[in-house]
XYZ file of C-alpha atoms in Angstrom:
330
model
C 0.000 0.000 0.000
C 1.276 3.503 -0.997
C 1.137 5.918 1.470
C 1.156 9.853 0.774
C 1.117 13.095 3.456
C -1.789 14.926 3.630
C -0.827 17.950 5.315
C -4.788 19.436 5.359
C -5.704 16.138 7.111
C -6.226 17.673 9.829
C -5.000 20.610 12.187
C -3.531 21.726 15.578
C -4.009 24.474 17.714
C -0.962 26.563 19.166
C -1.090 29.142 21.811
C 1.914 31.464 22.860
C 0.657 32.903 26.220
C 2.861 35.988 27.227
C 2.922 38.448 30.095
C 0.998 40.749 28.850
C 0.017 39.409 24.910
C -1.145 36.134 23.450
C -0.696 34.543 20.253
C -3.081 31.753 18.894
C -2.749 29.657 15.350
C -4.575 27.044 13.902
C -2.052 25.359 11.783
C -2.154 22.147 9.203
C -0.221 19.110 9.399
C 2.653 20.565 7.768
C 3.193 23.246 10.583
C 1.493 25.928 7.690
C -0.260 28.773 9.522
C -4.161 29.096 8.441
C -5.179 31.559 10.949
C -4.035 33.792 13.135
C -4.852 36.031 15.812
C -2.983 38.105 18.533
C -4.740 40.003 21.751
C -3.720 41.426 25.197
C -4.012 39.356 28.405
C -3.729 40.248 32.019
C -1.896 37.324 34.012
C -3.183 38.911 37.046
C -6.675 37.899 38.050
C -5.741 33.918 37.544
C -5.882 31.518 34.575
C -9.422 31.006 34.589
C -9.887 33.756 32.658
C -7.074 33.768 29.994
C -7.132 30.417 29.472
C -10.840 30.354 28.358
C -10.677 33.595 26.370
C -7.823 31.374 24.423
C -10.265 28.340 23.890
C -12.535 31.008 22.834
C -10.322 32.618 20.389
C -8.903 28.769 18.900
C -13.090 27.922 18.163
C -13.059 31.623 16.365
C -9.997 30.775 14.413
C -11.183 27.056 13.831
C -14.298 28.621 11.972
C -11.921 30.886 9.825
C -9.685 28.038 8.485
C -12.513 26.400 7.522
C -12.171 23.799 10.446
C -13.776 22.003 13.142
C -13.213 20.448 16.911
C -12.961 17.203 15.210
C -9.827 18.290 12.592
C -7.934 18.874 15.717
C -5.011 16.324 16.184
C -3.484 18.260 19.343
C -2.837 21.370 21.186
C 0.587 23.115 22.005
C 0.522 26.077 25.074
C 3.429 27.896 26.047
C 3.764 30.113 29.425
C 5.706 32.290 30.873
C 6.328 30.307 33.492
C 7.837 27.022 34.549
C 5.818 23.771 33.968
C 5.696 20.502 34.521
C 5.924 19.205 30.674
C 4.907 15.241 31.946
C 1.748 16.445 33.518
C 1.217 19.292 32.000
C 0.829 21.616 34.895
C 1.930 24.898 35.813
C 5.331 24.881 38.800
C 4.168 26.038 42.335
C 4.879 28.798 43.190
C 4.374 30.926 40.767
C 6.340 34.279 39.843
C 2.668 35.455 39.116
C -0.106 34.987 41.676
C -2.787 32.022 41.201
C -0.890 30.072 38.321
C 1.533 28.042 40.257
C -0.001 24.321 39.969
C -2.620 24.748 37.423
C -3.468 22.045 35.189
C -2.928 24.007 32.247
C -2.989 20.954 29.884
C -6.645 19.640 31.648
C -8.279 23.056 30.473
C -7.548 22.430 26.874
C -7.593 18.638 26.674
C -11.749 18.689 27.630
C -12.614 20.775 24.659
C -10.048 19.084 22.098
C -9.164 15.870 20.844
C -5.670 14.587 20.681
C -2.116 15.246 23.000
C -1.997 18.738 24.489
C 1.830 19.555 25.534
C 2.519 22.271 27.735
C 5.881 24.213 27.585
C 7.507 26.929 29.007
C 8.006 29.940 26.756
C 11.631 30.606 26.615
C 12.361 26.875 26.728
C 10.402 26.797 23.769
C 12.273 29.683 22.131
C 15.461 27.692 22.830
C 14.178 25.085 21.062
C 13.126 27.116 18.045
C 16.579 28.579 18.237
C 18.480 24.792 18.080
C 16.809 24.176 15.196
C 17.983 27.398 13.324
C 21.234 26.314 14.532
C 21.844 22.711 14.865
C 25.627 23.289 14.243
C 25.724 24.642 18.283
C 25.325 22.678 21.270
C 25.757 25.317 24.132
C 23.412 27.923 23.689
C 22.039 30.365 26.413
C 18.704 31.861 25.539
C 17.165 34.877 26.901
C 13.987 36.243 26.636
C 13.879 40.090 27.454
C 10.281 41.476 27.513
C 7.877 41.929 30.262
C 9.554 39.663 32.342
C 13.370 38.567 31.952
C 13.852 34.560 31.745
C 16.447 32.319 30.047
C 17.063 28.685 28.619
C 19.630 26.511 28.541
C 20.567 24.324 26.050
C 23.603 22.089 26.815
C 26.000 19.792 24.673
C 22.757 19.776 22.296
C 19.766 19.065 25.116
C 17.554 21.380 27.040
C 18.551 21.330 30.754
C 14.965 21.708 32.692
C 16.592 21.697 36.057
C 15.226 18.952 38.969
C 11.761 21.218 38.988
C 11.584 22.586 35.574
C 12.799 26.024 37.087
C 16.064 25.903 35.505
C 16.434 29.714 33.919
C 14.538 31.707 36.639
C 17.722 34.497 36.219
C 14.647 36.829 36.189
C 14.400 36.701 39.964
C 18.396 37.377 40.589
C 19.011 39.986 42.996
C 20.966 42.813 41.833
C 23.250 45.411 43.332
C 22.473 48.733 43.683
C 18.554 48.193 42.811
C 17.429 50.935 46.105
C 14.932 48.445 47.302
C 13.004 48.190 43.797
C 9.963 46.314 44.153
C 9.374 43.471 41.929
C 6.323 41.875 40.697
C 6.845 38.607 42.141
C 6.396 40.712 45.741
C 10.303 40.463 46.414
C 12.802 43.139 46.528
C 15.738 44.396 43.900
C 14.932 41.395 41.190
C 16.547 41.776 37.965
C 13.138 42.151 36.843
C 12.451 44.940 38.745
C 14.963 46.968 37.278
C 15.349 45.838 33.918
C 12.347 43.989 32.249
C 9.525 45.633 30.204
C 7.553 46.049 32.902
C 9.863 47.866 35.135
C 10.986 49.802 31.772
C 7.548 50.563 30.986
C 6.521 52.091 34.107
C 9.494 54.754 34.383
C 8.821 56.048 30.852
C 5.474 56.710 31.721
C 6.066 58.302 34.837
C 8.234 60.451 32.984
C 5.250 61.719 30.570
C 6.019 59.185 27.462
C 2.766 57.127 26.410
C 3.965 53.626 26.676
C 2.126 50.668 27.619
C 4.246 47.684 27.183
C 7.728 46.593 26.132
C 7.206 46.682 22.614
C 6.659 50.063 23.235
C 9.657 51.005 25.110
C 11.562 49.399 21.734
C 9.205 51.320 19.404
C 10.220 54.787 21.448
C 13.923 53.486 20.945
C 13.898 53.247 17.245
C 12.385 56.721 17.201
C 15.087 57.957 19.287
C 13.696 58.867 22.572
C 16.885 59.618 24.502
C 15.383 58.729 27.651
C 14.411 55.432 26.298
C 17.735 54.354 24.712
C 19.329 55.402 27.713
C 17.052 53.246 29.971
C 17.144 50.333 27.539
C 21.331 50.452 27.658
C 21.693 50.021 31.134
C 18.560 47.533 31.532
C 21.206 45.835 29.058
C 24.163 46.667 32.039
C 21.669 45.072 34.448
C 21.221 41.928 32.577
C 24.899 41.488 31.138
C 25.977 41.544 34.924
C 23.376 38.410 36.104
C 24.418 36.771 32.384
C 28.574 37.176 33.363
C 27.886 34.601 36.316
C 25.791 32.488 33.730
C 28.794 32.879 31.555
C 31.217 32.023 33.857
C 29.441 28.993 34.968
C 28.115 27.415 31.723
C 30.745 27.819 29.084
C 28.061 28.741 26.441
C 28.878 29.163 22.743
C 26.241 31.585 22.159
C 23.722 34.038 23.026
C 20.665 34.403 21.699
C 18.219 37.421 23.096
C 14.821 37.808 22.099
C 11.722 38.782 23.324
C 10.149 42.304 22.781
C 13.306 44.542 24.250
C 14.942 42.395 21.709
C 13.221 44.976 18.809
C 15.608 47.891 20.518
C 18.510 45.197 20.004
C 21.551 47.938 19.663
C 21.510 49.302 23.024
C 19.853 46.629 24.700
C 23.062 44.705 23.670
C 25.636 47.126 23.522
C 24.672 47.070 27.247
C 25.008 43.241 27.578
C 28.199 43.139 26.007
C 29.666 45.593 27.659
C 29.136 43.870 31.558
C 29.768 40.058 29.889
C 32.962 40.897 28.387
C 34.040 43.044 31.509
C 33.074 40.584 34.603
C 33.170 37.284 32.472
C 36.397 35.125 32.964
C 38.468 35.742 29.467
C 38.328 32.049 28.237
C 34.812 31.521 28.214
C 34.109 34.932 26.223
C 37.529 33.661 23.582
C 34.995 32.800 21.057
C 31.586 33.599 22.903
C 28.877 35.380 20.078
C 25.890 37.212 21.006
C 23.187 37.147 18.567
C 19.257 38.122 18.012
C 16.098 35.663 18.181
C 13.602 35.321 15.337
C 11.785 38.139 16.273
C 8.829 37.373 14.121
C 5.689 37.219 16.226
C 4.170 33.886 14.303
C 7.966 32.579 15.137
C 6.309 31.510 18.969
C 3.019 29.721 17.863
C 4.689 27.797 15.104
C 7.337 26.801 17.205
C 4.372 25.667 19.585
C 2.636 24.175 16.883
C 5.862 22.202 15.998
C 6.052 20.697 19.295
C 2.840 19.260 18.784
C 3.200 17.865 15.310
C 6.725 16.206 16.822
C 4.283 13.650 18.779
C 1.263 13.203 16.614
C 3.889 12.367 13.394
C 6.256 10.744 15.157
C 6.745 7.119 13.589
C 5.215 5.357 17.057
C 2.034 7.987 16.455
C 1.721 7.153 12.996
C 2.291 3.053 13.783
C -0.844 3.429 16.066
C -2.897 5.309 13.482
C -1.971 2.368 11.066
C -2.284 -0.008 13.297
C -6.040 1.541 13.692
C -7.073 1.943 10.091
C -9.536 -1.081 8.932
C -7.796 -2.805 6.091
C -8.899 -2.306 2.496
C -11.675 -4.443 1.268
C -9.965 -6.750 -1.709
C -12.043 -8.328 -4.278
């Protein structure tokens, strides 16, 4: 019997839940994006809420595409948080209030057929990254936006750390911070000084209108003094947590993204200058820093990749096989 790939066989549903924005694709078996749609969430008042304004949004973008509930073969969610990718729940605790020990995976998998796996969002930029550059096998990933995390990928494998937790450099206390206040309720994080958040809130204190990170980069590229100059030494801020990363993982490269990531000159020229001045001089000898696919689809088709990893992999297909009546001969 020949066998052929039929990528609009079905579909899968990807969700890239942010900080503060959320992207959601329905895509076909070939990873091919056939709708789209991107909104503002607030983390704040629990997952309840986000989480069903997502299912909401994936039946809206089913519709579009020309889909159903039954197309779906399985459902990828990233977070910005650490997760549990076996059961598919959320870490506890939580850097944000009410989502540490959710079961984020549960919500999705009683309105949709098929797998739903759960990731962590920088994790699963890292991954995205390591396939754009299967040549390197230490890579440290950071994602600079609302909140400030990294990833670790190490002699070619993603190190999740006992818990998952593994890349919290977020929550680093840093010198000199006067007592900042952080989100997570703590005192003089990195993120308190340094992340979109923090970055947002002092440019609108000083008059600018500015809602998010990707508005503190859109103010750099138009030059807003004040904003390059806070975006520089948020860069300071995180190059000096990253030198001690440096120091102790030996990585090959550097990879920033996230929204900051879109005022990439001085956010790096800031980086550089604190890894290369407080980083031992062997493990910077041939150390590169470079940008992330900054694309916004880049997130939910990486998500929507993780997903078609399991439901083509040769066991899933085996089963499917295994599953289909034979044909009638005669």
């Amino acid at each position: 019997m020949r066998l052929a790939f039929h990528a609009r066989g079905g579909a899968v549903l990807a969700t890239a839940i942010g900080a503060s924005r959320a992207q959601v694709a329905v895509c076909d078996l070939a990873g091919e994006i056939l709708a789209r749609a991107g909104f503002s969430v607030d983390l704040a008042p629990g997952p309840e809420m986000v989480l069903t304004s997502v299912v909401r949004r994936m039946g809206k973008l089913l519709a579009e595409s020309g889909r159903t509930v039954a197309d779906v073969r399985g459902v990828g969610v990233t977070l910005p948080s650490a997760v549990d990718v076996e059961t598919g729940r959320s870490v506890s605790p939580a850097v944000v209030p009410g989502w540490g020990d959710v079961a984020i995976a549960d919500h999705f998998t009683a309105r949709f057929p098929g797998p739903v796996r759960v990731e962590n969002d920088v994790n699963m930029l890292a991954l995205a990254e390591q396939r754009r550059r299967p040549e390197v096998d230490d890579i440290l990933v950071i994602k600079a936006s609302t909140s400030i995390g990294a990833a670790i990928i190490g002699n070619g494998r993603l190190q999740r750390g006992a818990l998952g937790a593994a890349g919290e450099i977020g929550h680093i206390k840093v010198a000199d911070a006067g007592g900042a206040v952080c989100r997570c309720g703590d005192l003089d994080c990195l993120e308190a000084v340094a992340s979109g958040w923090a970055l947002t809130r002092s440019l609108a204190a000083s008059g600018r209108e500015v809602r998010d990170a990707r508005g503190v980069a859109d103010l750099v590229r138009a030059g807003d003094p004040d904003a390059v100059r806070l975006v520089r030494e948020a860069g300071r801020r995180l190059g000096e947590v990253l030198a001690g990363a440096v120091n102790l993982l030996n990585p090959a490269l550097i990879v920033i993204g996230g929204d900051l990531a879109y005022a990439y000159e001085p956010l790096v020229a800031g980086v550089r200058e604190l890894v290369y001045q407080r980083s031992s001089a062997i493990v910077t000898r041939t150390l590169r820093i470079a940008p992330a696919v900054l694309e916004e689809e880049a997130s939910v088709l990486a998500c929507a990749g993780m997903v078609l990893d399991q439901v083509l992999s040769p066991e899933a297909v085996d089963v499917a096989l295994s599953a289909t009546p034979a044909p009638l001969l005669g």
